[in-house]
Amino acid sequence: MSAKGFPLDLERPDPPLVIAVGSGGVGKTTVAASMGLVSARAGVETLVMTFDPSLRLKDALGVDQASQEEEVQVPLVPAVPEGARGRLFASLLDARRTFDRLVARYAPDDASRDRILTNEYYGHLAGHLGGILEYMAVERLYEVSTQGRYDRIILDTPPTAQAIEFLEAPSRVVSFLESGALKIALRPWFDGKGKLKVASGMGFLGRGIEAFLDRVVGLDLLRDMSEFFLAFEPLFDGFKDRAVEVERLLGSDKALFVLVTGPGEGRVGDSLFFARRLREAGYRLGPVVVNRMHPTYEGPELGPEFADGDSLFRWLGSRHQGGLAELRRRLPGDRVVALPLEADEPTDLSALESLGMRLVERLKAAEAEA
Amino acid sequence: MGLEAQLDTLKKRRLIVVTGKGGVGKSLLSVTLGQKLARAGRRTLVLEVDPRENLHPLLGTPPSGGAVVAAGERLYLQNLKPREVADWVVRKQVKIEMLVKRVLDSPVYHRFVDGAPGLREMAILGHALRLLRGETSKAPRLDTVVLDAPATGHGVYLLTAARLYADTIGHGPFAGFAREIADFASDPEQTSVVVVTLAEEMPVQEAIELRGSLIEKHGREPELLVVNGLYPPVTPEDGPLTPLAPTAAVDAESMLALWRRRRAVNERELERLAAELPAPSLKFPLQPMEPGPTLVDALVDLVDAAGGER
């Protein structure tokens, strides 16, 4: 079976969901913002959801100021005529606020909502549970996509070490939250009045785990956890249903993944790994964007005072070009395009839109050759 | 403290925590520091916690696979999978071997470890402490552990987690151990924090925020700052900036322009660092060399030179 990638034409409203994945530090958020700008410019009502934009990008997109509203409109320059379709919106995901809002929305009553929101274990969990940021992104995506306000959502992903963690996180968090096994382990500790009672009914295995949990966790934390899970129980099914729905959406033909990667021969292995994992998980892979590539330099020697830069640039250019060629060789069915290292990082809207246009040109060129 | 003095005091530390955003070169720096310390006479282990093995290609050794692997004279490395670090906690607390296996295999345990924020972070430091005390079987005597910290954006949380557990639990043998870990991590005579960055806007921003977090939560500054990937210094342009046509191959003029502007970005960011992250710093140029043992040796030479040792 030869792997085949999917085309992406940002100037058309399909697909409605574009997800930028890749390791930390490769410029994913910049590429996501650029894609948003060209998409909106072409008349597609677009939302870009970001995770950790730089301060300048936050400024440029205006997401810094977003306090009441989740999404802020990003003014295109030059502006889109009043009333015309093709506005760009941007949001910055705040995992804690999203989690709090979900609890407030889905808790069965005010009392349980408050019990959860003030629970100490909840506070700790919401900030530090592995995968919580990714999971909240999924929940936020669900919220936004069901509102139906946008023709297209471009989702940036958290800067985790591995792009694939983003996709696995929701099921990990959901299975933790709804874990029947964990609830059983916790509940027998405390009777209806919140007093500790000796656990029974789990036999030899139960006692070992109880002893472990007791010595590791301590009773106060166990009590907090137990109360949290009891209060949270009515929300479990809803969380699970939504996570299932978003996973379905991500695997559908409405969603396309753009893999953003760094340049150079050293990165080829990682890129191949991500591409394979995405496909194995049943997701549709669109363009692979090798970002911030050094140009090759094969011109005359520059002179002794420039010797350092001369040899460095020749080496970097050759290594980056070599990496691109290797990646194209190993992904023959995919659209592998490169974006150049800019002398100045694109942090204002016009530079970002130029970058987006360059991406559009290169995707068209790749289509023509396909 | 000046750079030379700081590099000297690093030789006395038991744990060196190397932190920074993803992609800034932490693994390379961890291995470089490890090699430097080993050559200075310290039995050193470089530790990473990552599903993928990033350290061993830098030293030209086979992968660790979870074991402590010899990588040179007085130098070792170890890779731990995140899922496995907390398992030793079970082994410490649950003495009966048969029961240990049952607990480790149980989904309850896995759910709990996944759901107990900070337990993994604490277990990583606990593992480093056990290595240093010689409490792990099959490991050599060690003077120093260099921890290539996970790049998950919670660099300071690595240091904070143990204290949270100690405070929350309060009593009992495990709380006692959590407290030992917390005390060890926060003792500047035992543990040093190294922040790695590139001279680019986002990594510098994160480095500055990390320093802020360290001060706020631990009342301490990072001991060392490492700036990677610097373009070579170059005479600035005296004329107007030529617009660049970003094509795959460029002419001399475009190349020089790119170089000048990237160097200008580096210099701007170095100034920002000097103003807002006042730690002694090592600065490494971009090298036309594949990451590997040769590059590590070149970097160790640079560290020696910076420390006044050659």
Coordinates of N, CA, C and O in Angstrom, one line a residue, chain B residues 17-110:
Chain B
V17 N 20.3 20.3 36.7 CA 19.0 20.2 35.9 C 19.1 21.1 34.7 O 19.2 22.4 34.9
V18 N 19.0 20.6 33.6 CA 19.1 21.3 32.3 C 17.7 21.6 31.8 O 17.0 20.6 31.4
T19 N 17.3 22.8 31.7 CA 15.9 23.1 31.3 C 15.9 24.0 30.1 O 16.9 24.7 29.8
G20 N 14.7 24.1 29.5 CA 14.6 25.0 28.3 C 13.5 24.5 27.4 O 13.0 23.3 27.5
K21 N 13.0 25.3 26.5 CA 12.0 25.0 25.5 C 12.4 23.9 24.6 O 13.6 23.6 24.5
G22 N 11.5 23.2 23.9 CA 11.8 22.2 23.0 C 12.6 22.8 21.8 O 12.4 23.8 21.3
G23 N 13.6 22.0 21.4 CA 14.4 22.4 20.2 C 15.5 23.4 20.4 O 16.1 23.8 19.4
V24 N 15.9 23.7 21.6 CA 17.0 24.6 21.9 C 18.3 24.0 22.0 O 19.4 24.6 22.1
G25 N 18.4 22.6 22.1 CA 19.7 22.0 22.2 C 20.0 21.5 23.7 O 21.2 21.5 24.0
K26 N 19.0 21.1 24.4 CA 19.2 20.7 25.8 C 20.0 19.4 25.9 O 20.9 19.2 26.7
S27 N 19.7 18.5 25.0 CA 20.3 17.2 25.0 C 21.8 17.3 24.7 O 22.7 16.8 25.4
L28 N 22.1 18.1 23.7 CA 23.5 18.4 23.3 C 24.3 19.0 24.5 O 25.4 18.7 24.8
L29 N 23.6 20.0 25.1 CA 24.3 20.7 26.2 C 24.5 19.7 27.4 O 25.5 19.7 28.1
S30 N 23.5 18.9 27.7 CA 23.6 18.0 28.8 C 24.7 17.0 28.6 O 25.5 16.8 29.5
V31 N 24.9 16.5 27.4 CA 26.0 15.6 27.1 C 27.3 16.3 27.2 O 28.3 15.8 27.7
T32 N 27.3 17.6 26.7 CA 28.6 18.4 26.7 C 29.0 18.6 28.2 O 30.2 18.4 28.5
L33 N 28.1 19.0 29.0 CA 28.4 19.2 30.4 C 28.8 17.9 31.1 O 29.8 17.9 31.9
G34 N 28.1 16.9 30.8 CA 28.5 15.6 31.3 C 29.9 15.2 31.0 O 30.7 14.7 31.8
Q35 N 30.2 15.3 29.7 CA 31.6 15.0 29.2 C 32.6 15.8 29.9 O 33.7 15.4 30.3
K36 N 32.3 17.1 30.0 CA 33.2 18.1 30.7 C 33.5 17.7 32.1 O 34.6 17.6 32.6
L37 N 32.4 17.3 32.8 CA 32.6 17.0 34.2 C 33.3 15.7 34.4 O 34.2 15.5 35.3
A38 N 33.0 14.7 33.5 CA 33.7 13.4 33.5 C 35.2 13.6 33.3 O 36.0 13.0 34.0
R39 N 35.6 14.5 32.4 CA 37.0 14.7 32.2 C 37.6 15.5 33.3 O 38.8 15.4 33.5
A40 N 36.8 16.2 34.1 CA 37.4 16.9 35.2 C 37.4 16.0 36.5 O 37.7 16.5 37.6
G41 N 37.1 14.7 36.3 CA 37.3 13.8 37.4 C 36.0 13.4 38.1 O 36.0 12.6 39.0
R42 N 34.8 13.9 37.6 CA 33.6 13.5 38.3 C 32.9 12.3 37.6 O 32.8 12.4 36.4
R43 N 32.5 11.3 38.3 CA 31.8 10.2 37.7 C 30.4 10.7 37.5 O 29.6 11.0 38.4
T44 N 30.1 10.8 36.2 CA 28.9 11.5 35.8 C 27.9 10.7 35.0 O 28.3 10.0 34.1
L45 N 26.6 10.8 35.3 CA 25.6 10.2 34.5 C 24.7 11.2 33.9 O 24.2 12.1 34.6
V46 N 24.4 11.1 32.6 CA 23.5 12.0 32.0 C 22.2 11.3 31.8 O 22.1 10.2 31.3
L47 N 21.1 11.8 32.4 CA 19.8 11.2 32.5 C 18.8 11.9 31.6 O 18.7 13.1 31.7
E48 N 18.0 11.1 30.8 CA 16.9 11.7 30.1 C 15.7 10.9 30.3 O 15.7 9.7 30.5
V49 N 14.5 11.6 30.3 CA 13.2 10.9 30.5 C 12.4 11.2 29.2 O 11.9 12.3 29.1
D50 N 12.4 10.3 28.3 CA 11.8 10.6 27.0 C 11.4 9.3 26.3 O 12.2 8.3 26.4
P51 N 10.3 9.3 25.6 CA 10.0 8.0 24.9 C 11.0 7.7 23.8 O 11.2 6.6 23.4
R52 N 11.7 8.7 23.3 CA 12.7 8.5 22.3 C 14.1 8.7 22.9 O 14.2 9.5 23.8
E53 N 15.1 8.0 22.4 CA 16.4 8.1 23.0 C 17.2 9.2 22.2 O 17.5 9.0 21.0
N54 N 17.5 10.3 22.8 CA 18.2 11.4 22.1 C 19.7 11.5 22.5 O 20.4 12.1 21.8
L55 N 20.0 10.9 23.6 CA 21.4 11.1 24.1 C 22.4 10.2 23.4 O 23.5 10.6 23.1
H56 N 22.1 8.9 23.2 CA 23.1 8.0 22.8 C 23.8 8.3 21.5 O 25.0 8.1 21.3
P57 N 23.0 8.9 20.5 CA 23.7 9.2 19.2 C 24.8 10.3 19.4 O 25.7 10.4 18.6
L58 N 24.6 11.1 20.4 CA 25.5 12.2 20.7 C 26.9 11.7 21.2 O 27.9 12.4 21.1
L59 N 26.8 10.5 21.8 CA 28.1 10.0 22.3 C 28.5 8.7 21.6 O 29.5 8.1 21.9
G60 N 27.8 8.4 20.5 CA 28.2 7.3 19.7 C 28.1 5.9 20.4 O 28.8 5.0 20.1
T61 N 27.1 5.8 21.4 CA 27.0 4.5 22.1 C 25.6 3.9 21.7 O 24.8 4.6 21.1
P62 N 25.5 2.6 22.0 CA 24.2 2.0 21.7 C 23.1 2.6 22.6 O 23.4 3.2 23.6
P63 N 21.8 2.4 22.3 CA 20.8 3.0 23.1 C 20.8 2.4 24.5 O 21.3 1.3 24.7
S64 N 20.2 3.1 25.4 CA 20.2 2.7 26.9 C 19.1 1.6 27.1 O 19.4 0.7 27.8
G65 N 17.9 1.8 26.5 CA 16.9 0.8 26.7 C 16.5 0.8 28.2 O 15.9 -0.2 28.7
G66 N 16.8 1.8 29.0 CA 16.4 1.9 30.4 C 17.6 1.6 31.3 O 17.5 1.8 32.5
A67 N 18.6 1.0 30.8 CA 19.8 0.6 31.6 C 20.8 1.8 31.7 O 20.8 2.7 30.8
V68 N 21.6 1.7 32.7 CA 22.8 2.6 32.8 C 23.8 2.1 31.8 O 24.3 1.0 31.9
V69 N 24.3 3.0 30.9 CA 25.2 2.5 29.8 C 26.5 3.3 30.0 O 26.5 4.6 30.1
A70 N 27.6 2.7 29.9 CA 28.9 3.4 29.9 C 29.1 4.1 28.6 O 28.9 3.5 27.5
A71 N 29.5 5.4 28.7 CA 29.7 6.2 27.4 C 31.0 6.8 27.3 O 31.3 7.6 26.4
G72 N 31.9 6.4 28.2 CA 33.3 7.0 28.1 C 33.9 6.9 29.5 O 33.3 6.3 30.4
E73 N 35.0 7.5 29.7 CA 35.7 7.4 31.0 C 34.9 8.2 32.0 O 34.7 9.4 31.8
R74 N 34.4 7.5 33.0 CA 33.7 8.2 34.1 C 32.3 8.8 33.6 O 31.7 9.6 34.3
L75 N 31.9 8.4 32.4 CA 30.7 8.9 31.9 C 29.7 7.9 31.6 O 30.0 6.8 31.0
Y76 N 28.4 8.1 32.0 CA 27.4 7.1 31.8 C 26.1 7.9 31.3 O 26.0 9.1 31.4
L77 N 25.2 7.1 30.6 CA 24.0 7.7 30.3 C 22.8 6.7 30.6 O 23.1 5.5 30.7
Q78 N 21.6 7.3 30.7 CA 20.5 6.5 31.0 C 19.2 7.1 30.4 O 19.1 8.4 30.6
N79 N 18.4 6.3 29.7 CA 17.1 6.8 29.2 C 16.0 6.1 30.0 O 16.0 4.9 30.1
L80 N 15.1 6.9 30.6 CA 14.0 6.3 31.2 C 12.7 6.7 30.4 O 12.6 7.8 30.0
K81 N 11.8 5.7 30.3 CA 10.5 6.1 29.6 C 9.7 6.7 30.7 O 9.6 6.3 31.9
P82 N 8.9 7.8 30.3 CA 8.1 8.4 31.3 C 7.2 7.5 32.1 O 7.0 7.6 33.3
R83 N 6.7 6.5 31.4 CA 5.8 5.6 32.1 C 6.4 4.8 33.2 O 5.8 4.3 34.0
E84 N 7.7 4.6 33.1 CA 8.4 3.7 34.0 C 9.0 4.4 35.2 O 9.3 3.7 36.2
V85 N 9.2 5.7 35.2 CA 9.9 6.3 36.3 C 9.2 6.1 37.6 O 9.9 5.9 38.7
A86 N 7.9 6.1 37.6 CA 7.2 6.0 38.9 C 7.2 4.6 39.5 O 6.9 4.4 40.7
D87 N 7.6 3.6 38.7 CA 7.5 2.2 39.1 C 8.4 1.9 40.3 O 8.1 1.1 41.2
W88 N 9.5 2.6 40.4 CA 10.4 2.4 41.6 C 9.8 2.7 42.9 O 10.1 2.2 43.9
V89 N 8.8 3.7 42.8 CA 8.1 4.1 44.0 C 7.4 2.9 44.6 O 7.4 2.6 45.8
V90 N 6.8 2.1 43.7 CA 6.1 0.9 44.1 C 7.1 -0.1 44.8 O 6.9 -0.6 45.8
R91 N 8.2 -0.2 44.1 CA 9.2 -1.2 44.6 C 9.7 -0.8 46.0 O 10.0 -1.6 46.8
K92 N 9.8 0.5 46.2 CA 10.3 1.0 47.5 C 9.2 0.7 48.6 O 9.6 0.4 49.7
Q93 N 8.0 0.9 48.2 CA 6.9 0.9 49.2 C 6.3 -0.5 49.4 O 5.7 -0.8 50.5
V94 N 6.2 -1.3 48.3 CA 5.5 -2.5 48.4 C 6.6 -3.6 48.4 O 7.1 -3.9 47.4
K95 N 6.9 -4.2 49.5 CA 8.1 -5.0 49.6 C 8.0 -6.4 49.0 O 9.0 -7.0 48.6
I96 N 6.8 -6.9 49.0 CA 6.7 -8.3 48.5 C 6.7 -8.4 47.0 O 5.9 -7.7 46.3
E97 N 7.7 -9.1 46.4 CA 7.9 -9.1 45.0 C 6.7 -9.4 44.2 O 6.4 -8.8 43.2
M98 N 6.0 -10.4 44.6 CA 4.8 -10.9 43.9 C 3.7 -9.8 43.8 O 3.1 -9.5 42.8
L99 N 3.6 -9.1 44.9 CA 2.7 -8.0 45.0 C 3.1 -6.8 44.1 O 2.3 -6.1 43.5
V100 N 4.4 -6.6 44.1 CA 5.0 -5.5 43.3 C 4.5 -5.7 41.8 O 4.0 -4.8 41.2
K101 N 4.6 -6.9 41.3 CA 4.3 -7.2 40.0 C 2.8 -7.0 39.7 O 2.4 -6.4 38.8
R102 N 2.0 -7.4 40.7 CA 0.5 -7.2 40.6 C 0.2 -5.7 40.5 O -0.7 -5.3 39.8
V103 N 0.8 -4.9 41.4 CA 0.5 -3.5 41.4 C 1.0 -2.9 40.1 O 0.2 -2.1 39.5
L104 N 2.2 -3.2 39.7 CA 2.7 -2.6 38.4 C 1.8 -2.9 37.2 O 1.7 -2.1 36.3
D105 N 1.2 -4.1 37.2 CA 0.4 -4.5 36.1 C -1.0 -4.0 36.2 O -1.8 -4.1 35.2
S106 N -1.4 -3.5 37.3 CA -2.8 -3.2 37.5 C -3.2 -1.9 36.9 O -2.5 -0.9 36.9
P107 N -4.3 -1.9 36.2 CA -4.8 -0.6 35.5 C -5.1 0.5 36.6 O -5.0 1.6 36.2
V108 N -5.4 0.1 37.8 CA -5.7 1.1 38.8 C -4.4 1.9 39.0 O -4.4 3.1 39.1
Y109 N -3.3 1.2 39.2 CA -2.0 1.8 39.4 C -1.7 2.8 38.2 O -1.3 3.9 38.4
H110 N -1.9 2.3 37.0 CA -1.6 3.1 35.9 C -2.5 4.4 35.8 O -2.0 5.4 35.5

